Amino acid sequence: MSTRPNSLRHEASGAVPRMPAGTGFAVAGGTPFVELRSIAKSFGPVEAIKNVSLTLHRARVHTLLGENGAGKSTLMKILAGVHAPTRGELLLHGRQVTFARPSDAQGAGISIIYQELSLATNLSVGENIFAGHEPRRFGVVDFRSLYRRAQGLLDDLGIDIDASTPVARLSMAQRQLVEIAKGLSRNAELVIMDEPTSSLSDREAEVLFNIVGKLKDRGAAVVYISHRMDEIMRISDDISVMRDGEYICTQDKRATTIGALINLMVGREMSDVYPPRVAPLDTTRQPLLEVRHLTIEGKFHDISFDVRPGEIVGFFGLIGAGRSDVMNALFGVGRPHGQIVMNGKPLRLRSPESAISAGIAFVTEDRKHEGLVLMHSIAHNVTMASFERKGSRFGILDSRFEERETRDAISRMKIRAAGPHQAVGNLSGGNQQKVVFSKWLSLKPRVLILDEPTRGVDVGAKFEIYRVMRELADAGTAIILVSSELPEALAMSDRLVVMREKRIVKEFETAGLTQETVMSYATGAVQA
């Protein structure tokens, strides 16, 4: 990260939203701050939301819980002025309002922080934070003021990022924190957070939880959307459940349990989110993939590990530890020093194409930009990686191959869609991730790299992904799992590799391993 210029020394700006002068704070049981009454929203023949009513109060965190496709994000986009409801009404301070555009909602004190990042990577952090409402002087942008205020906001929020840094140089987690700062750069009475911790490690998540606490203390209402049940039970006051576009119920956090909420959310019993291994791992088999002393200067150093057929090796570390850079190198991105061996034979991975030819597949953490073509159909995305090798003659796609692969993918991954020709961009996040999985599974890879495969995915979709992971491992596929969710990494991995400061610091067998032990190495509390 670049050193802060002296000219950008910040001054405390009190940037976390403050309530307008003279505004009285209402608590639960008092006059509602926001009411949504009988809201419905249709997109053509598809009714995304059906007759949903919701009440929001100041100084409380109201969590919206439901599977991907339940209508949570659509409902919040109506509240943020992105969509107009097909029917129903919205009340603010007891008065009916209509938001024709997002700026109307912003003017009314409503701010939304989206799960999918909206940052311009060619601009600096400060320019992104104040995009659309830059401080001006004599009609032009006052960059000195912009960077001073942006740095003050970041420091007030506890986000250790230089406001002058180009966004292109930030990690995914750092960009998520900048997105949060951008959403809080306007004084807001209601803050909507859609999956804000989806790409954050535990340490960065703590920063967010402190921000939520500050917002509550200052009297703001917070709507929180998340699939991480432990954090929901930690920060929520009220929890509303949606399913298939419909409102199910609202419960006080203190009067419910994680199990009860999951049953309400999915509409069925789920005895175990993490399916167990069916047969014990054969540890006598020789490694399928061996990595020896892999290094890219500035990204990671002296990485050595191996994966056996049928084994799941997890990688855990705090943001910036270098896990994703290692996975990119294994997929032919970059020019590492060291050795990569498959079945005893050295590989020269100079491009993703060479990695695919060697039998390596990679489910990236950024499905929107690197895993899918959103405007294309499910069918085209599913067969994107495999049609040249398996489904074409003379470069022309075999339509029967495409139909068969897509039908199998929809059935195997339980993809919820109108049909194989629906645009992937119109699917929920969980179903998009299932399409990414299907794209690579059609190649029947020998090694499958999964970088944050359940990021932003609900518990029902996670179960399907875990189930397929177990099936692949049982069939002999070697799997490398990068996860920032420590319970997931421990439950699904046979061995766990811990990285810190771009090096491997410890490798564990996961049987009997505790979260506390892993975190002690990941944070440096225990030195390797």
Coordinates of C-alpha atoms in Angstrom, one line a residue:
M1 CA 0.0 0.0 0.0
S2 CA 1.4 3.4 -0.9
T3 CA 2.5 5.8 1.8
R4 CA 0.1 8.6 2.5
P5 CA 1.2 11.9 1.0
N6 CA 1.7 14.7 3.6
S7 CA -0.8 16.8 1.6
L8 CA -3.5 14.2 2.4
R9 CA -3.3 14.3 6.2
H10 CA -6.8 13.7 7.3
E11 CA -8.9 15.6 9.8
A12 CA -11.6 13.8 11.7
S13 CA -14.8 14.3 9.7
G14 CA -17.3 12.3 11.7
A15 CA -18.0 10.5 8.5
V16 CA -20.2 7.7 9.9
P17 CA -23.8 8.9 9.2
R18 CA -25.2 11.3 11.8
M19 CA -28.9 12.1 12.1
P20 CA -30.1 15.5 11.0
A21 CA -30.5 18.0 13.7
G22 CA -33.9 17.9 15.4
T23 CA -34.6 14.3 14.3
G24 CA -36.1 12.2 17.1
F25 CA -35.0 8.6 17.5
A26 CA -37.7 5.9 17.6
V27 CA -37.1 2.6 19.2
A28 CA -38.8 -0.7 18.4
G29 CA -42.4 -0.5 19.5
G30 CA -42.5 3.3 18.7
T31 CA -43.4 4.9 15.4
P32 CA -41.8 2.9 12.6
F33 CA -39.1 4.7 10.6
V34 CA -39.9 2.8 7.4
E35 CA -42.9 0.7 6.5
L36 CA -43.3 -1.4 3.4
R37 CA -46.9 -2.4 2.8
S38 CA -48.1 -5.2 0.5
I39 CA -45.1 -4.7 -1.8
A40 CA -45.1 -6.8 -5.0
K41 CA -42.7 -6.7 -8.0
S42 CA -42.9 -8.4 -11.3
F43 CA -40.3 -8.7 -14.1
G44 CA -42.4 -9.6 -17.1
P45 CA -44.3 -12.8 -16.2
V46 CA -42.0 -13.5 -13.3
E47 CA -43.3 -12.3 -9.9
A48 CA -40.1 -11.8 -7.8
I49 CA -41.9 -10.4 -4.7
K50 CA -45.4 -11.2 -3.6
N51 CA -47.3 -9.1 -1.1
V52 CA -44.4 -8.4 1.3
S53 CA -44.9 -6.1 4.3
L54 CA -42.0 -5.0 6.6
T55 CA -41.4 -2.5 9.4
L56 CA -38.1 -1.0 10.2
H57 CA -37.1 0.9 13.4
R58 CA -34.3 3.2 14.3
A59 CA -31.3 2.1 16.3
R60 CA -31.9 -1.6 15.5
V61 CA -30.4 -4.1 13.0
H62 CA -33.1 -5.8 11.0
T63 CA -31.7 -8.8 9.2
L64 CA -33.4 -10.1 6.1
L65 CA -32.8 -13.8 5.7
G66 CA -33.7 -16.2 2.8
E67 CA -32.2 -18.3 0.1
N68 CA -30.8 -16.8 -3.1
G69 CA -33.8 -15.9 -5.2
A70 CA -36.1 -15.3 -2.2
G71 CA -36.5 -11.7 -3.2
K72 CA -34.4 -10.0 -0.5
S73 CA -32.2 -7.9 -2.8
T74 CA -35.1 -7.0 -5.1
L75 CA -37.0 -5.7 -2.0
M76 CA -34.1 -3.6 -0.9
K77 CA -33.6 -2.2 -4.4
I78 CA -37.2 -1.0 -4.2
L79 CA -36.5 0.7 -0.9
A80 CA -33.3 2.2 -2.5
G81 CA -35.2 3.6 -5.5
V82 CA -33.6 1.2 -8.1
H83 CA -36.9 -0.5 -8.8
A84 CA -40.4 0.8 -8.6
P85 CA -42.9 -1.7 -7.0
T86 CA -45.6 -3.2 -9.2
R87 CA -48.0 -2.5 -6.4
G88 CA -47.9 -1.7 -2.7
E89 CA -46.7 1.4 -0.8
L90 CA -43.7 2.7 1.0
L91 CA -44.0 5.0 4.1
L92 CA -41.2 7.1 5.6
H93 CA -41.8 8.7 8.9
G94 CA -45.5 7.7 8.5
R95 CA -45.9 9.5 5.2
Q96 CA -46.2 7.7 1.9
V97 CA -43.3 8.4 -0.5
T98 CA -42.4 7.4 -4.1
F99 CA -38.8 7.0 -5.2
A100 CA -38.5 7.4 -9.0
R101 CA -34.7 7.0 -8.9
P102 CA -31.9 6.1 -6.5
S103 CA -31.1 9.8 -5.9
D104 CA -34.6 10.2 -4.5
A105 CA -33.9 7.6 -1.9
Q106 CA -30.4 9.0 -1.1
G107 CA -32.0 12.4 -0.6
A108 CA -34.4 10.8 1.9
G109 CA -31.5 9.4 3.9
I110 CA -31.4 5.9 2.5
S111 CA -28.0 4.4 1.6
I112 CA -27.4 0.9 0.1
I113 CA -24.2 -1.1 0.0
Y114 CA -24.4 -3.8 -2.6
Q115 CA -22.9 -7.2 -2.6
E116 CA -21.6 -6.9 -6.1
L117 CA -19.0 -4.2 -6.2
S118 CA -19.6 -1.0 -8.2
L119 CA -16.1 0.5 -8.0
A120 CA -14.3 2.0 -10.9
T121 CA -10.9 0.2 -10.8
N122 CA -9.1 3.0 -12.8
L123 CA -9.9 5.6 -10.1
S124 CA -8.5 6.0 -6.6
V125 CA -10.2 4.9 -3.4
G126 CA -11.1 8.5 -2.6
E127 CA -12.6 9.2 -6.0
N128 CA -14.7 6.1 -5.8
I129 CA -16.0 7.0 -2.3
F130 CA -17.2 10.4 -3.3
A131 CA -18.2 9.5 -6.9
G132 CA -21.3 11.5 -7.8
H133 CA -21.1 13.9 -4.9
E134 CA -17.5 15.1 -5.0
P135 CA -16.6 18.3 -3.0
R136 CA -16.3 21.2 -5.4
R137 CA -14.7 24.6 -5.4
F138 CA -15.4 27.2 -8.0
G139 CA -17.3 24.6 -10.0
V140 CA -14.5 22.0 -10.2
V141 CA -13.7 19.0 -8.0
D142 CA -11.6 20.0 -5.0
F143 CA -9.3 17.0 -4.8
R144 CA -7.5 18.2 -1.7
S145 CA -10.8 18.2 0.2
L146 CA -11.9 15.0 -1.4
Y147 CA -8.9 13.0 -0.3
R148 CA -8.9 14.6 3.2
R149 CA -12.5 13.8 3.7
A150 CA -12.2 10.3 2.2
Q151 CA -9.2 9.5 4.5
G152 CA -11.1 10.9 7.5
L153 CA -14.0 8.6 6.7
L154 CA -11.7 5.5 6.3
D155 CA -9.9 6.2 9.5
D156 CA -13.2 6.9 11.4
L157 CA -14.5 3.5 10.2
G158 CA -11.3 1.7 11.1
I159 CA -10.4 0.8 7.5
D160 CA -6.7 0.8 7.0
I161 CA -6.5 1.9 3.4
D162 CA -4.9 5.0 1.8
A163 CA -7.5 7.1 0.1
S164 CA -5.0 7.9 -2.8
T165 CA -4.5 4.2 -3.7
P166 CA -5.8 3.1 -7.1
V167 CA -8.7 0.6 -6.6
A168 CA -7.0 -1.7 -9.2
R169 CA -4.2 -2.4 -6.6
L170 CA -6.6 -3.5 -3.9
S171 CA -7.6 -7.1 -3.0
M172 CA -11.2 -8.2 -3.2
A173 CA -11.7 -7.8 0.5
Q174 CA -10.2 -4.3 0.5
R175 CA -12.5 -3.3 -2.3
Q176 CA -15.5 -4.6 -0.3
L177 CA -14.4 -2.3 2.6
V178 CA -14.1 0.6 0.2
E179 CA -17.6 -0.2 -1.1
I180 CA -18.8 0.0 2.5
A181 CA -17.1 3.4 3.0
K182 CA -18.7 4.6 -0.3
G183 CA -22.1 3.7 0.9
L184 CA -21.6 5.5 4.2
S185 CA -20.1 8.7 2.5
R186 CA -23.6 10.3 2.5
N187 CA -25.4 11.1 5.8
A188 CA -27.9 8.3 6.0
E189 CA -30.7 7.5 8.4
L190 CA -31.2 4.0 6.9
V191 CA -28.2 1.9 5.8
I192 CA -28.9 -1.3 3.8
M193 CA -26.0 -3.8 3.7
D194 CA -26.3 -6.6 1.2
E195 CA -23.9 -9.5 2.0
P196 CA -21.2 -7.0 3.3
T197 CA -18.9 -9.7 4.7
S198 CA -19.1 -12.1 1.7
S199 CA -15.4 -11.5 0.9
L200 CA -14.1 -10.5 4.3
S201 CA -12.0 -12.5 6.7
D202 CA -12.8 -12.6 10.4
R203 CA -10.5 -9.7 11.1
E204 CA -12.1 -7.5 8.4
A205 CA -15.6 -8.6 9.5
E206 CA -14.8 -7.3 13.0
V207 CA -14.2 -3.8 11.4
L208 CA -17.7 -4.1 9.8
F209 CA -19.4 -5.1 13.1
N210 CA -17.9 -2.1 14.8
I211 CA -19.3 0.1 12.0
V212 CA -22.7 -1.4 12.5
G213 CA -22.5 -0.7 16.2
K214 CA -21.6 2.9 15.6
L215 CA -24.6 3.3 13.3
K216 CA -26.9 1.9 15.9
D217 CA -25.5 4.2 18.6
R218 CA -26.1 7.2 16.4
G219 CA -29.7 6.2 15.8
A220 CA -29.6 4.8 12.3
A221 CA -31.7 1.9 11.1
V222 CA -29.7 -0.9 9.6
V223 CA -31.0 -3.6 7.2
Y224 CA -28.6 -6.5 7.0
I225 CA -28.6 -9.3 4.5
S226 CA -26.3 -12.2 5.1
H227 CA -26.1 -16.0 4.8
R228 CA -23.6 -16.3 7.7
M229 CA -25.8 -17.5 10.5
D230 CA -23.2 -16.9 13.3
E231 CA -22.9 -13.3 12.4
I232 CA -26.7 -12.9 12.0
M233 CA -27.2 -14.1 15.6
R234 CA -24.4 -11.8 16.8
I235 CA -25.5 -8.5 15.4
S236 CA -29.3 -8.7 14.7
D237 CA -32.1 -7.3 16.8
D238 CA -34.9 -8.4 14.5
I239 CA -34.8 -11.1 11.8
S240 CA -37.3 -11.4 9.0
V241 CA -37.4 -14.5 6.8
M242 CA -38.4 -14.6 3.1
R243 CA -39.0 -17.6 0.9
D244 CA -39.8 -17.8 -2.8
G245 CA -40.6 -14.0 -2.9
E246 CA -43.0 -14.1 0.1
Y247 CA -42.7 -12.8 3.6
I248 CA -42.7 -15.7 6.2
C249 CA -42.3 -14.1 9.6
T250 CA -40.3 -11.6 11.8
Q251 CA -38.7 -12.8 15.0
D252 CA -36.7 -11.2 17.8
K253 CA -33.2 -12.6 17.7
R254 CA -33.4 -13.6 21.3
A255 CA -36.5 -15.8 20.8
T256 CA -35.1 -18.0 18.0
T257 CA -32.3 -20.3 17.0
I258 CA -30.1 -21.0 14.0
G259 CA -31.8 -24.3 13.3
A260 CA -35.3 -22.8 13.5
L261 CA -34.3 -20.0 11.1
I262 CA -32.8 -22.4 8.6
N263 CA -35.9 -24.5 8.6
L264 CA -38.0 -21.3 8.0
M265 CA -35.7 -20.2 5.2
V266 CA -35.5 -23.4 3.2
G267 CA -38.9 -24.8 4.1
R268 CA -37.4 -28.2 4.9
E269 CA -35.3 -29.9 7.6
M270 CA -31.5 -29.8 7.1
S271 CA -29.8 -32.2 9.5
D272 CA -26.3 -31.4 8.5
V273 CA -25.1 -28.6 6.2
Y274 CA -21.7 -30.2 5.9
P275 CA -22.1 -33.7 4.4
P276 CA -19.6 -36.1 5.9
R277 CA -17.1 -38.1 3.9
V278 CA -18.6 -41.5 2.9
A279 CA -15.5 -43.6 2.8
P280 CA -12.2 -42.9 4.6
L281 CA -9.4 -41.2 2.5
D282 CA -6.8 -43.6 1.2
T283 CA -3.7 -41.9 2.6
T284 CA -1.4 -44.5 1.0
R285 CA -2.0 -43.2 -2.5
Q286 CA 0.7 -41.1 -4.1
P287 CA -0.1 -37.3 -4.5
L288 CA -1.8 -36.4 -7.8
L289 CA -0.6 -32.8 -7.6
E290 CA 2.7 -31.7 -6.0
V291 CA 3.8 -28.1 -5.6
R292 CA 7.4 -27.4 -4.6
H293 CA 9.0 -24.1 -3.6
L294 CA 6.6 -22.0 -5.7
T295 CA 7.4 -18.3 -5.6
I296 CA 6.3 -15.1 -7.3
E297 CA 8.2 -12.1 -5.8
G298 CA 5.8 -9.8 -3.9
K299 CA 2.9 -12.3 -4.1
F300 CA 3.9 -15.5 -2.3
H301 CA 7.1 -17.2 -1.3
D302 CA 8.3 -20.8 -1.1
I303 CA 4.9 -22.6 -1.3
S304 CA 5.1 -26.4 -1.0
F305 CA 2.2 -28.8 -0.6
D306 CA 0.5 -31.8 -2.3
V307 CA -3.0 -33.2 -2.9
R308 CA -3.9 -36.8 -3.2
P309 CA -6.6 -38.2 -5.5
G310 CA -10.0 -37.9 -3.6
E311 CA -8.5 -35.5 -1.0
I312 CA -9.8 -32.0 -0.1
V313 CA -7.0 -29.7 1.0
G314 CA -8.1 -26.4 2.5
F315 CA -6.3 -23.1 2.4
F316 CA -7.0 -20.6 5.1
G317 CA -5.5 -17.2 5.9
L318 CA -6.4 -13.6 6.6
I319 CA -6.9 -11.2 3.7
G320 CA -3.6 -10.4 2.0
A321 CA -2.0 -13.8 3.0
G322 CA -1.6 -14.7 -0.7
R323 CA -3.9 -17.6 -1.1
S324 CA -5.7 -16.5 -4.3
D325 CA -2.4 -15.5 -5.9
V326 CA -1.2 -19.1 -5.3
M327 CA -4.3 -20.5 -6.9
N328 CA -3.9 -18.2 -9.9
A329 CA -0.4 -19.4 -10.4
L330 CA -1.6 -23.0 -10.4
F331 CA -4.1 -22.1 -13.1
G332 CA -1.3 -20.6 -15.4
V333 CA -1.6 -17.0 -14.4
G334 CA 1.8 -15.5 -13.7
R335 CA 5.3 -16.8 -14.0
P336 CA 6.3 -18.5 -10.8
H337 CA 9.6 -20.0 -9.9
G338 CA 9.5 -23.5 -8.4
Q339 CA 7.9 -26.8 -9.6
I340 CA 4.4 -28.0 -10.2
V341 CA 4.1 -31.8 -10.8
M342 CA 1.1 -33.8 -11.9
N343 CA 1.3 -37.6 -11.6
G344 CA 5.1 -37.5 -11.3
K345 CA 5.5 -35.3 -14.4
P346 CA 6.6 -31.6 -14.2
L347 CA 4.1 -29.2 -15.7
R348 CA 4.8 -25.9 -17.5
L349 CA 1.7 -23.9 -16.9
R350 CA 2.1 -20.7 -19.0
S351 CA -1.6 -19.9 -19.4
P352 CA -5.1 -21.0 -18.2
E353 CA -5.3 -23.0 -21.5
S354 CA -2.3 -25.1 -20.5
A355 CA -3.7 -25.7 -17.0
I356 CA -7.0 -26.8 -18.5
S357 CA -5.2 -29.2 -20.9
A358 CA -3.4 -30.7 -17.8
G359 CA -6.7 -31.4 -16.2
I360 CA -6.9 -28.4 -13.8
A361 CA -10.1 -26.4 -13.3
F362 CA -10.6 -23.2 -11.4
V363 CA -13.8 -21.8 -9.8
T364 CA -12.8 -18.2 -9.2
E365 CA -14.0 -16.0 -6.3
D366 CA -15.2 -13.3 -8.7
R367 CA -17.9 -15.2 -10.6
K368 CA -19.4 -12.0 -12.1
H369 CA -16.2 -10.9 -14.0
E370 CA -14.1 -14.0 -14.3
G371 CA -16.4 -17.0 -14.1
L372 CA -19.5 -16.1 -16.3
V373 CA -20.7 -14.2 -19.3
L374 CA -23.8 -12.7 -17.7
M375 CA -25.6 -11.8 -21.0
H376 CA -25.3 -15.4 -22.3
S377 CA -27.6 -18.3 -21.5
I378 CA -27.1 -21.0 -18.9
A379 CA -26.5 -23.4 -21.8
H380 CA -23.7 -21.3 -23.3
N381 CA -22.0 -20.8 -20.0
V382 CA -22.2 -24.4 -19.0
T383 CA -20.5 -25.6 -22.2
M384 CA -18.1 -22.6 -22.5
A385 CA -15.0 -24.4 -21.3
S386 CA -15.7 -27.9 -22.8
F387 CA -17.3 -27.5 -26.2
E388 CA -14.0 -27.2 -28.1
R389 CA -12.8 -30.5 -26.6
K390 CA -16.0 -32.4 -26.3
G391 CA -18.9 -30.8 -28.1
S392 CA -17.9 -29.4 -31.5
R393 CA -17.0 -30.5 -35.0
F394 CA -14.8 -28.2 -37.1
G395 CA -15.4 -25.4 -34.5
I396 CA -19.2 -25.6 -34.6
L397 CA -21.0 -26.3 -31.4
D398 CA -23.0 -29.6 -31.3
S399 CA -26.4 -28.5 -30.1
R400 CA -27.2 -32.0 -28.8
F401 CA -24.1 -31.9 -26.6
E402 CA -25.0 -28.5 -25.3
E403 CA -28.6 -29.6 -24.5
R404 CA -27.4 -32.8 -22.8
E405 CA -24.7 -31.1 -20.7
T406 CA -27.1 -28.3 -19.7
R407 CA -29.9 -30.6 -18.7
D408 CA -27.5 -32.7 -16.6
A409 CA -26.1 -29.6 -15.0
I410 CA -29.5 -28.2 -14.0
S411 CA -30.5 -31.6 -12.6
R412 CA -27.2 -32.3 -10.8
M413 CA -26.7 -28.8 -9.2
K414 CA -30.4 -28.2 -8.8
I415 CA -30.2 -24.9 -10.6
R416 CA -33.4 -22.9 -10.2
A417 CA -34.1 -21.2 -13.6
A418 CA -36.9 -20.7 -16.1
G419 CA -35.0 -22.9 -18.6
P420 CA -31.6 -23.6 -20.2
H421 CA -31.8 -20.5 -22.3
Q422 CA -32.4 -18.0 -19.5
A423 CA -29.6 -15.4 -19.3
V424 CA -27.2 -16.1 -16.4
G425 CA -27.3 -12.5 -15.3
N426 CA -31.0 -12.9 -14.4
L427 CA -30.2 -15.8 -11.9
S428 CA -29.7 -15.4 -8.2
G429 CA -26.1 -15.4 -6.9
G430 CA -26.3 -19.0 -5.7
N431 CA -27.6 -20.3 -9.0
Q432 CA -24.9 -18.3 -10.8
Q433 CA -22.3 -20.1 -8.7
K434 CA -23.9 -23.4 -9.6
V435 CA -23.5 -22.6 -13.3
V436 CA -19.8 -21.8 -12.7
F437 CA -19.4 -25.2 -11.1
S438 CA -21.2 -26.9 -13.9
K439 CA -19.0 -25.2 -16.5
W440 CA -15.9 -26.9 -15.1
L441 CA -17.5 -30.2 -14.1
S442 CA -18.3 -30.8 -17.7
L443 CA -14.6 -31.1 -18.3
K444 CA -14.2 -33.8 -15.6
P445 CA -11.1 -32.2 -14.1
R446 CA -8.4 -34.2 -12.3
V447 CA -7.7 -31.2 -10.0
L448 CA -10.4 -28.7 -9.0
I449 CA -9.4 -25.4 -7.4
L450 CA -12.3 -23.7 -5.5
D451 CA -11.6 -20.1 -4.5
E452 CA -14.3 -19.0 -2.0
P453 CA -16.9 -21.2 -3.8
T454 CA -19.7 -20.3 -1.4
R455 CA -19.1 -16.6 -1.2
G456 CA -22.5 -14.8 -1.2
V457 CA -24.4 -18.2 -1.4
D458 CA -27.3 -19.1 0.8
V459 CA -27.3 -22.2 3.1
G460 CA -29.4 -24.3 0.7
A461 CA -27.1 -23.6 -2.3
K462 CA -24.1 -24.2 -0.1
F463 CA -25.4 -27.7 0.8
E464 CA -25.7 -28.5 -3.0
I465 CA -22.1 -27.3 -3.6
Y466 CA -20.8 -29.3 -0.6
R467 CA -22.7 -32.4 -1.8
V468 CA -21.1 -32.2 -5.3
M469 CA -17.6 -31.6 -3.7
R470 CA -18.1 -34.8 -1.8
E471 CA -19.2 -36.7 -4.9
L472 CA -16.2 -35.5 -6.8
A473 CA -13.7 -36.4 -4.0
D474 CA -15.3 -39.8 -3.7
A475 CA -14.7 -40.2 -7.5
G476 CA -11.0 -39.4 -7.1
T477 CA -10.9 -35.7 -8.0
A478 CA -8.2 -33.8 -6.0
I479 CA -9.7 -30.6 -4.6
I480 CA -8.1 -27.4 -3.3
L481 CA -10.5 -25.3 -1.3
V482 CA -9.8 -21.7 -0.4
S483 CA -12.2 -20.4 2.2
S484 CA -12.4 -17.4 4.6
E485 CA -15.2 -19.2 6.5
L486 CA -13.2 -21.2 9.0
P487 CA -16.1 -23.6 10.0
E488 CA -16.4 -24.4 6.3
A489 CA -12.7 -24.9 5.8
L490 CA -12.5 -27.2 8.8
A491 CA -15.6 -29.3 8.0
M492 CA -14.9 -29.9 4.3
S493 CA -11.1 -30.3 4.3
D494 CA -9.0 -33.4 5.1
R495 CA -6.0 -31.2 5.7
L496 CA -5.7 -27.5 6.2
V497 CA -2.9 -25.3 5.0
V498 CA -2.6 -21.9 6.9
M499 CA -0.9 -18.9 5.2
R500 CA 0.3 -15.7 6.7
E501 CA 2.2 -12.9 5.1
K502 CA 2.4 -14.7 1.7
R503 CA 3.9 -17.9 3.2
I504 CA 2.7 -21.2 4.5
V505 CA 3.1 -21.2 8.3
K506 CA 1.4 -24.4 9.3
E507 CA -0.3 -27.6 7.9
F508 CA -2.8 -29.5 9.9
E509 CA -4.9 -32.7 9.8
T510 CA -8.4 -31.3 10.4
A511 CA -9.6 -34.2 12.6
G512 CA -10.0 -32.6 16.1
L513 CA -8.6 -29.3 14.9
T514 CA -10.2 -26.2 16.6
Q515 CA -10.9 -22.7 15.2
E516 CA -8.8 -21.2 17.9
T517 CA -5.7 -23.1 17.0
V518 CA -6.0 -22.2 13.3
M519 CA -6.5 -18.5 14.1
S520 CA -3.5 -18.4 16.4
Y521 CA -1.3 -19.3 13.4
A522 CA -3.2 -17.2 10.9
T523 CA -2.9 -14.1 13.1
G524 CA 0.7 -14.7 14.2
A525 CA -0.2 -15.2 17.8
V526 CA 1.7 -18.5 17.5
Q527 CA 4.8 -18.4 15.4
A528 CA 5.5 -21.4 13.1

